[in-house]
Short mmCIF file of C-alpha atoms in Angstrom, two decimals:
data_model
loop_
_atom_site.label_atom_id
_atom_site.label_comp_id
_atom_site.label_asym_id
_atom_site.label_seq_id
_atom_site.Cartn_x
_atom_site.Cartn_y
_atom_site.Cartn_z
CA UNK U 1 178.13 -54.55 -7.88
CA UNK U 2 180.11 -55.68 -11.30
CA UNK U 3 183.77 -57.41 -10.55
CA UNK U 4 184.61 -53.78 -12.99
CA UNK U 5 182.83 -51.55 -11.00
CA UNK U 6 184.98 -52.66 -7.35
CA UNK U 7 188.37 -52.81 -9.53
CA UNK U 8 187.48 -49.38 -11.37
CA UNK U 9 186.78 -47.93 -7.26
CA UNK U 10 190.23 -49.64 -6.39
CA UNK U 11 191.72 -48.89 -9.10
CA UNK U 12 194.58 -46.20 -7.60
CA UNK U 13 197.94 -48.49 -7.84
CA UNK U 14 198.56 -49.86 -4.39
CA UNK U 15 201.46 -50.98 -2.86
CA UNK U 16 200.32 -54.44 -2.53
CA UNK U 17 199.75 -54.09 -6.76
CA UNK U 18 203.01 -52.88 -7.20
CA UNK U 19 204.43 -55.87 -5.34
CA UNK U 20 202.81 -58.96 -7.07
CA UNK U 21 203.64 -57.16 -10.55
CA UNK U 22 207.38 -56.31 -9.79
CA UNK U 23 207.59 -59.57 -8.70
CA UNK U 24 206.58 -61.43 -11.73
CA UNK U 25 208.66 -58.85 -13.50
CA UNK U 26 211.76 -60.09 -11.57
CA UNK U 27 211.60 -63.87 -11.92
CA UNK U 28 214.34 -66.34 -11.97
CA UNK U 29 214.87 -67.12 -15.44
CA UNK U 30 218.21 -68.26 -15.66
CA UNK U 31 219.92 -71.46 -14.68
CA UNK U 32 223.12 -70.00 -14.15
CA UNK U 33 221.93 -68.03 -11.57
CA UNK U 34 219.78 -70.23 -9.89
CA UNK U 35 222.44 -72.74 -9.39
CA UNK U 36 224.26 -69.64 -7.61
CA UNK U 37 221.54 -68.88 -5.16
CA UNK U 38 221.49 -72.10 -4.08
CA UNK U 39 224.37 -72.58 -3.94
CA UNK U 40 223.79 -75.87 -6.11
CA UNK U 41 226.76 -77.81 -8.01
CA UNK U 42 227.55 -75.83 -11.66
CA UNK U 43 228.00 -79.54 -12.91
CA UNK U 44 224.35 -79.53 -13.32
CA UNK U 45 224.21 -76.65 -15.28
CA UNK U 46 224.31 -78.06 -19.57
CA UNK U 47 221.68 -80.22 -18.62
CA UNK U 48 219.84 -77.48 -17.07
CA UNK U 49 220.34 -74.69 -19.99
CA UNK U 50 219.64 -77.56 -22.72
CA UNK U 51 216.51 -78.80 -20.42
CA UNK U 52 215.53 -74.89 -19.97
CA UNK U 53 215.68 -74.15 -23.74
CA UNK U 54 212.96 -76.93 -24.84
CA UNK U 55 210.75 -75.55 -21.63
CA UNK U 56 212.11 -71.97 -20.00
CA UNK U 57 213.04 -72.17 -16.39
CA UNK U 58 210.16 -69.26 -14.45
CA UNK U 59 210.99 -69.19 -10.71
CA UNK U 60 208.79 -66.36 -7.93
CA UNK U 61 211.43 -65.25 -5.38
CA UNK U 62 209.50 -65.37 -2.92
CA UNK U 63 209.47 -69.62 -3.78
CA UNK U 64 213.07 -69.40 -4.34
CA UNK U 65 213.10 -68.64 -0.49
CA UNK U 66 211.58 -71.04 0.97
CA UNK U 67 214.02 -73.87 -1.25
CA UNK U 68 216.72 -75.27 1.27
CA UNK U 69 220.50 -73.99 0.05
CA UNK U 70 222.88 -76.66 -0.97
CA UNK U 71 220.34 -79.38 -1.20
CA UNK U 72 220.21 -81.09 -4.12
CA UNK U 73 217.28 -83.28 -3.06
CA UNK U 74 215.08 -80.36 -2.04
CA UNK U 75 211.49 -81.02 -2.56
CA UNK U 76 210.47 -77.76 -4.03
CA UNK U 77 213.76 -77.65 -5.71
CA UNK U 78 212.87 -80.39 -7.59
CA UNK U 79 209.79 -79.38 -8.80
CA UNK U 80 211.27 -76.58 -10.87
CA UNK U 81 215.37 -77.03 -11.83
CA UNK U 82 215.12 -78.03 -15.14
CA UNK U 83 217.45 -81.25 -15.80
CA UNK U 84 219.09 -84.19 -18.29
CA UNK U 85 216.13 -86.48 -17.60
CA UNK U 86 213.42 -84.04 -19.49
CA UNK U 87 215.42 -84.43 -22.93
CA UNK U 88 214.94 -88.16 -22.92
CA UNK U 89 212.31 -89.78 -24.91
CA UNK U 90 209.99 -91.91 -23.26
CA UNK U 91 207.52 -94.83 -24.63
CA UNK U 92 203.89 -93.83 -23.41
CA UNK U 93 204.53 -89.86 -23.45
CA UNK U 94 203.47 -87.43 -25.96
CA UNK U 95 203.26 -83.74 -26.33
CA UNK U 96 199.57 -83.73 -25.56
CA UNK U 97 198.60 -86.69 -22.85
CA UNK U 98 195.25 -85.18 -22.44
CA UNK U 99 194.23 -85.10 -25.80
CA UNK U 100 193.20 -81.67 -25.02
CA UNK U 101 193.30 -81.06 -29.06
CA UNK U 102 190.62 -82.96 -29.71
CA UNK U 103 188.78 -81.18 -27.08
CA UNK U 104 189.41 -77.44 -28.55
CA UNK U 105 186.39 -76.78 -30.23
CA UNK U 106 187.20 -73.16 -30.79
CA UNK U 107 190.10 -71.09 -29.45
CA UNK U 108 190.87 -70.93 -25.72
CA UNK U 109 188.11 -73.61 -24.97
CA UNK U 110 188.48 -76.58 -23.47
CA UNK U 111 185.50 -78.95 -23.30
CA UNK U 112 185.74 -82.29 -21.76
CA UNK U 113 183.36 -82.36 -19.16
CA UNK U 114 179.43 -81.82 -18.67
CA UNK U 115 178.44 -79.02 -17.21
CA UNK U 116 181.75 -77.53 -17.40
CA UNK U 117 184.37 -75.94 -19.60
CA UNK U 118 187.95 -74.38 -19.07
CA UNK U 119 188.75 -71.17 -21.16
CA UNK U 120 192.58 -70.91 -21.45
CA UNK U 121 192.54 -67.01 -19.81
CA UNK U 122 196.61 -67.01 -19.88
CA UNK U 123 198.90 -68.34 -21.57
CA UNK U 124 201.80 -68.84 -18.96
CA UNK U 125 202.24 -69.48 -15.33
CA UNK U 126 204.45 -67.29 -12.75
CA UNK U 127 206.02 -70.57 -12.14
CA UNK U 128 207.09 -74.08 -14.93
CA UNK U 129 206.85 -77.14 -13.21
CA UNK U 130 208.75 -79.20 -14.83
CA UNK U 131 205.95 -82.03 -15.11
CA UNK U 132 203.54 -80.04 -16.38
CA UNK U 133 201.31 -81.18 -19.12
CA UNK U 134 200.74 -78.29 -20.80
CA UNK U 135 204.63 -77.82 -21.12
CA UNK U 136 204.09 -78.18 -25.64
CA UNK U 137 200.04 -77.06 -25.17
CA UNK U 138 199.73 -74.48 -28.75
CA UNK U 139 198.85 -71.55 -26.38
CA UNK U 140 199.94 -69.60 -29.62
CA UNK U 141 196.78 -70.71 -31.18
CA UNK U 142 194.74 -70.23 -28.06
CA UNK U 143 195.80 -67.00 -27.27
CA UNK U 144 192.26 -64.43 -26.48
CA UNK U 145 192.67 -61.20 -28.99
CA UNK U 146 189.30 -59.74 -28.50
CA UNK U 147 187.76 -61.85 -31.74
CA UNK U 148 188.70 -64.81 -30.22
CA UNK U 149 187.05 -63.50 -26.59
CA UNK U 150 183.89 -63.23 -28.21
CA UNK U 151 184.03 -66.70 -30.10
CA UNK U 152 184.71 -68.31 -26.72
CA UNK U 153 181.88 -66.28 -25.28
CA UNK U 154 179.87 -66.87 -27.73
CA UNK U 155 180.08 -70.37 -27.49
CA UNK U 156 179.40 -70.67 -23.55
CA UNK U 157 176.35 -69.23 -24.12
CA UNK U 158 175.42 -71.84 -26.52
CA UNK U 159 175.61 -74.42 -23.76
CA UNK U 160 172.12 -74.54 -22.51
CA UNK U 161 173.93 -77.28 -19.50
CA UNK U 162 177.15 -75.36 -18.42
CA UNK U 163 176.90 -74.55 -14.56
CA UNK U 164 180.74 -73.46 -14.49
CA UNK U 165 183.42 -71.30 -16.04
CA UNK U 166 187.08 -72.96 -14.99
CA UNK U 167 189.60 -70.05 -15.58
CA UNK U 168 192.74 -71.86 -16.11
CA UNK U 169 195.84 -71.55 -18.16
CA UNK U 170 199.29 -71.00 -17.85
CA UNK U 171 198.12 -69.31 -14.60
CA UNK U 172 194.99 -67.26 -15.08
CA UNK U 173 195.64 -65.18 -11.83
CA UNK U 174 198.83 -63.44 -13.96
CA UNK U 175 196.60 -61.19 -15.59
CA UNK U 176 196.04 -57.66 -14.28
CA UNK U 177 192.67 -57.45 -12.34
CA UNK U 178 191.24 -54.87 -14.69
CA UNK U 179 191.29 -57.48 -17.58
CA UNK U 180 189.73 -60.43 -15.07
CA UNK U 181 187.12 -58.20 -13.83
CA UNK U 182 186.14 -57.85 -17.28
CA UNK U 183 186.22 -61.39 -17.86
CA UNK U 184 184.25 -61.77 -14.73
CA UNK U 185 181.45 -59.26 -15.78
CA UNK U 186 181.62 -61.18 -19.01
CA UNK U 187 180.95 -64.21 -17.60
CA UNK U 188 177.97 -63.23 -14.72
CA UNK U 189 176.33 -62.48 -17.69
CA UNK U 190 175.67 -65.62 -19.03
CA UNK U 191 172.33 -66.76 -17.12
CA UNK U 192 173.12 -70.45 -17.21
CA UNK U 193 176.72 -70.02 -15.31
CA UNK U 194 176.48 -70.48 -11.42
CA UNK U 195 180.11 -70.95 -10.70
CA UNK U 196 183.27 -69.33 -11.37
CA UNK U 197 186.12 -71.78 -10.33
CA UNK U 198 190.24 -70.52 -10.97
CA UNK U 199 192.97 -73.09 -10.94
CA UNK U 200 196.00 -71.71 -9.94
CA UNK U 201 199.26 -72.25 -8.30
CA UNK U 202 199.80 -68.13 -7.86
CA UNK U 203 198.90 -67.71 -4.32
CA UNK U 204 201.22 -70.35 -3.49
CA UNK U 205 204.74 -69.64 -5.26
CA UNK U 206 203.46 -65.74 -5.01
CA UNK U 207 201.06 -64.31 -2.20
CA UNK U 208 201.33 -61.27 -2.65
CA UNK U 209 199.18 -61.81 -5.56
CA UNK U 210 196.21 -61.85 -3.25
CA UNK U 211 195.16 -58.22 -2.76
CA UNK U 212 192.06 -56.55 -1.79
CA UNK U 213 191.85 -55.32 -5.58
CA UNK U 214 192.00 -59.10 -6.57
CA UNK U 215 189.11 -60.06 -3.94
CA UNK U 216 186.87 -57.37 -5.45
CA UNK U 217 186.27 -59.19 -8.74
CA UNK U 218 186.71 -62.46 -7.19
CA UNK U 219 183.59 -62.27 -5.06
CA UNK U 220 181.89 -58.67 -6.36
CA UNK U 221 179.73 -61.04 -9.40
CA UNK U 222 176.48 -63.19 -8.61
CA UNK U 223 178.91 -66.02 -9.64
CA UNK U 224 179.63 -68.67 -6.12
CA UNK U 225 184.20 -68.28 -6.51
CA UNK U 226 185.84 -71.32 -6.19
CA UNK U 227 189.81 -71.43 -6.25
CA UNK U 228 191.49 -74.65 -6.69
CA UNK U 229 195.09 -73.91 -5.75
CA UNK U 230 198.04 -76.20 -6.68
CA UNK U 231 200.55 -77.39 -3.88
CA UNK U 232 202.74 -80.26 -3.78
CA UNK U 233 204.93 -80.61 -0.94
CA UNK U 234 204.21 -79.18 3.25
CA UNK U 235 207.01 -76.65 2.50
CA UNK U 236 205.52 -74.56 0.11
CA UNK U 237 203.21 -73.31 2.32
CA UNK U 238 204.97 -70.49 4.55
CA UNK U 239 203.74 -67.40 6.89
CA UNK U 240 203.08 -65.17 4.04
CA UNK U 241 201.22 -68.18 2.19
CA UNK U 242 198.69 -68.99 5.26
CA UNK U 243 198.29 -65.04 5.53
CA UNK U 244 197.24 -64.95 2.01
CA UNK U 245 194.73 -67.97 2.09
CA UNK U 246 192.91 -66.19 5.25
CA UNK U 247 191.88 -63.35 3.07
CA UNK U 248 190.41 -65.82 0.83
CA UNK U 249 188.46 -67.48 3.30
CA UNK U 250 187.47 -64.63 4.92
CA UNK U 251 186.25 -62.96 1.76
CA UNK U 252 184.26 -66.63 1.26
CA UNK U 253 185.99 -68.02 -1.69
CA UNK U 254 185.86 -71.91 -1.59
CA UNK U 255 189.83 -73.22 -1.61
CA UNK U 256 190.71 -76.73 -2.38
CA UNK U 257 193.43 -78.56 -3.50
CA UNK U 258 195.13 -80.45 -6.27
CA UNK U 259 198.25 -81.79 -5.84
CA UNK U 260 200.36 -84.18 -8.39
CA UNK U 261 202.28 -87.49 -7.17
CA UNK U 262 206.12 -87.29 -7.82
CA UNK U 263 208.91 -89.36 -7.32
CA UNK U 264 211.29 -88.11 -4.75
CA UNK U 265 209.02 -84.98 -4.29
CA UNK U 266 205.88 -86.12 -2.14
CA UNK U 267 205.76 -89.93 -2.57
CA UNK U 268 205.58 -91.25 0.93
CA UNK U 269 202.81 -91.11 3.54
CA UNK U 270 204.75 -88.84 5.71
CA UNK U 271 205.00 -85.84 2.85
CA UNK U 272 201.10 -86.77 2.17
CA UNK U 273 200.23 -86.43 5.45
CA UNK U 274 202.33 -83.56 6.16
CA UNK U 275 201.05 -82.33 3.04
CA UNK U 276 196.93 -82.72 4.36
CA UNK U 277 197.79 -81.13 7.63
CA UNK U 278 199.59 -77.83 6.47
CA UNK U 279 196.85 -77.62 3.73
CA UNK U 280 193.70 -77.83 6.45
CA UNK U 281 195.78 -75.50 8.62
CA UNK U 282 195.49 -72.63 6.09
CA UNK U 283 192.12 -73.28 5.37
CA UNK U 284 192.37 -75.44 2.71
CA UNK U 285 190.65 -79.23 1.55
CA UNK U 286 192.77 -81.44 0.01
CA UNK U 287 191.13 -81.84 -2.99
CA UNK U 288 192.60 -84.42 -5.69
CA UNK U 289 196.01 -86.48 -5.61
CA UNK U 290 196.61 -87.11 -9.67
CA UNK U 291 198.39 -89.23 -11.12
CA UNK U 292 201.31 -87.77 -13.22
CA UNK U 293 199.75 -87.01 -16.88
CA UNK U 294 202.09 -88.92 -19.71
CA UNK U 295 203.79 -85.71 -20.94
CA UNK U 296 207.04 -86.11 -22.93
CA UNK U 297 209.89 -84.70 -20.31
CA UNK U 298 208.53 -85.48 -17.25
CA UNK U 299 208.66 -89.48 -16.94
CA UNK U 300 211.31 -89.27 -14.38
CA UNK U 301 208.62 -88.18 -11.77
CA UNK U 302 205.92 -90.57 -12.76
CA UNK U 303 205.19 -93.08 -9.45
CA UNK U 304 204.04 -96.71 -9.67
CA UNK U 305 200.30 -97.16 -9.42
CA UNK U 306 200.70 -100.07 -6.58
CA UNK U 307 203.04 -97.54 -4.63
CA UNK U 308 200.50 -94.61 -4.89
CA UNK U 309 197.48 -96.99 -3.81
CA UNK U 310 199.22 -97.83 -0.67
CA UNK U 311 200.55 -94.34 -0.55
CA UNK U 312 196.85 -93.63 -0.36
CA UNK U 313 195.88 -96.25 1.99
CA UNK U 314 198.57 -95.22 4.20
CA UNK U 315 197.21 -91.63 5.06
CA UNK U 316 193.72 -92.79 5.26
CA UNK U 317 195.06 -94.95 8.12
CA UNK U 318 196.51 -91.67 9.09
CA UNK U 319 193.92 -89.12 9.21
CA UNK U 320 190.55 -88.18 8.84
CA UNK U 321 188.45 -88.95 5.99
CA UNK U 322 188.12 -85.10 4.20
CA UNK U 323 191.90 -85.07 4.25
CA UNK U 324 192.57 -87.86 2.08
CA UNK U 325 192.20 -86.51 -1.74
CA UNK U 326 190.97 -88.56 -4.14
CA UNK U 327 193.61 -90.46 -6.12
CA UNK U 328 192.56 -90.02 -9.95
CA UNK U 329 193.72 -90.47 -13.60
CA UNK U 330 192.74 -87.92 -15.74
CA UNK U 331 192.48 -90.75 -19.08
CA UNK U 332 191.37 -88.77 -22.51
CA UNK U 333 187.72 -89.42 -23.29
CA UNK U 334 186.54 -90.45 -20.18
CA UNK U 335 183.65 -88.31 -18.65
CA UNK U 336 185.50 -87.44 -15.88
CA UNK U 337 188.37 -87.75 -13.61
CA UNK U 338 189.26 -91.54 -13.03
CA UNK U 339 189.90 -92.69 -9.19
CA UNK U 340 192.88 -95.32 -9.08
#
């Protein structure tokens, strides 16, 4: 059955719908208030409007709750309060580490990789990291009107050797699931494609995202689903969270995960660790461990390569061989990810 066909059955509003939606509609988007729900010193709050202005401050609620009031040193806090050290300039960064310009070869495409592309489905996230290193990416000029759709179609299917469409963004999985199942139709269409892979960080900050609409297009196509989720720290990863991943798994999505080193946020071997173990609890593989990319605003978080080797070295001491990710580097025109 086409991914259109199970959301067109499902399509009757559900509560769970209702929920994901009103909450993206009701994110925390101002540093004033913020700093008021956590109870957080107001001293911090110029560098956190003039921080939030150059890259806007998008907080779930439902992450909001699981940040500890009063704690200024709050790993998940961190992660998101926009602050003084993103305005600074820093030697080495740029707006676009990735070179991902020079890998754009026609609007919402990204081709770096063989055998693989990423088409830029969305053009922001439910939640801005504050290292993230698409913070200045021209989504603008990547954005999918329905010409551009069929360009970026259109040019999959002139890869005789893709195996694998990487929905990515911003956060793919903030589309509505009537416009994904049509991407999804779109896509199982294309004889050559085998794989459908999403990278997102939505059923993490929000799980209510994950409804039985959502796993209808997910796994209704001929294409194998693959979700690489995004989680940084042991704490993100609550009741509602695990509940959420067990629909996944029991629908048969794949579900690994990529999580970026940062300074004061997971680098030592007890958040890694911690990190590993709360991941395989919910069903998840730790996936990758990357390296911060160079993007101007986020130096503050970047984390010796010597530390994160023995960082690395550390949890493999620790635990089991499939729950130690890969430490990488993604370096621009390389063929692939880079281990340290």
């Amino acid at each position: 059955m086409a991914a259109s066909e199970i959301v067109a059955r499902d399509s009757a509003p559900d509560r769970d719908s209702r929920r994901w939606q009103d909450e993206m509609a009701d994110l925390v988007t101002d540093p004033t208030e913020l700093l008021a729900l956590l109870g957080l010193d107001r001293a911090q709050l110029p560098a956190a409007l003039g921080a939030s202005d150059a890259f806007a401050l998008r907080i779930p609620r439902p992450f909001l709750s699981r940040i500890r009031p009063g704690d200024p040193r709050d790993p998940l806090l961190l992660q998101v309060l926009p602050g003084a050290p993103e305005l600074e300039v820093s030697p080495g960064y740029s707006a676009d580490p990735l070179a991902e310009g020079e890998a754009n070869p026609v609007p919402g495409v990204v081709h770096k990789y063989r055998g693989r592309l990423l088409l830029i489905a969305a053009g922001q996230c439910a939640v801005n990291c504050r290292y993230c290193f698409r913070r200045q990416f021209p989504y603008g000029d990547n954005h999918l009107n329905r010409a551009q759709l069929r360009a970026a179609l259109d040019y999959i299917r002139a890869q005789a050797d893709l195996r694998e469409v990487i929905l990515s963004g911003g956060d793919p999985l903030v589309l509505n699931d009537r416009q994904l199942a049509r991407l999804v139709d779109e896509l199982a269409a294309i004889p050559q494609l085998d794989k459908l892979r999403i990278h997102s960080r939505l059923p993490i900050v929000a799980p209510s995202r994950i409804t039985d609409t959502l796993l209808g297009w997910l796994t209704g196509s001929r294409l194998k689903p693959v979700l690489v989720l995004h989680c940084n720290h042991a704490n993100e990863i609550d009741s509602a969270v695990r509940a959420a991943l067990q629909k996944l798994r029991a629908a048969g999505v794949t579900l690994l995960n990529q999580a970026v080193l940062l300074k004061g946020v997971n680098d030592s071997a007890v958040a890694l660790e911690d990190l590993s173990e709360a991941l395989f609890d919910a069903g998840v593989l730790p996936y990758y461990l990357h390296q911060l990319d160079r993007v101007q605003g986020a130096a503050h978080f970047e984390v010796d390569d010597a530390w994160a080797l023995a960082l690395v070295e550390q949890i493999r001491q620790r635990l089991p061989g499939y729950l130690v990710p890969k430490l990488v580097r993604e370096i621009p025109g390389e063929r692939s990810k880079s281990p340290l």
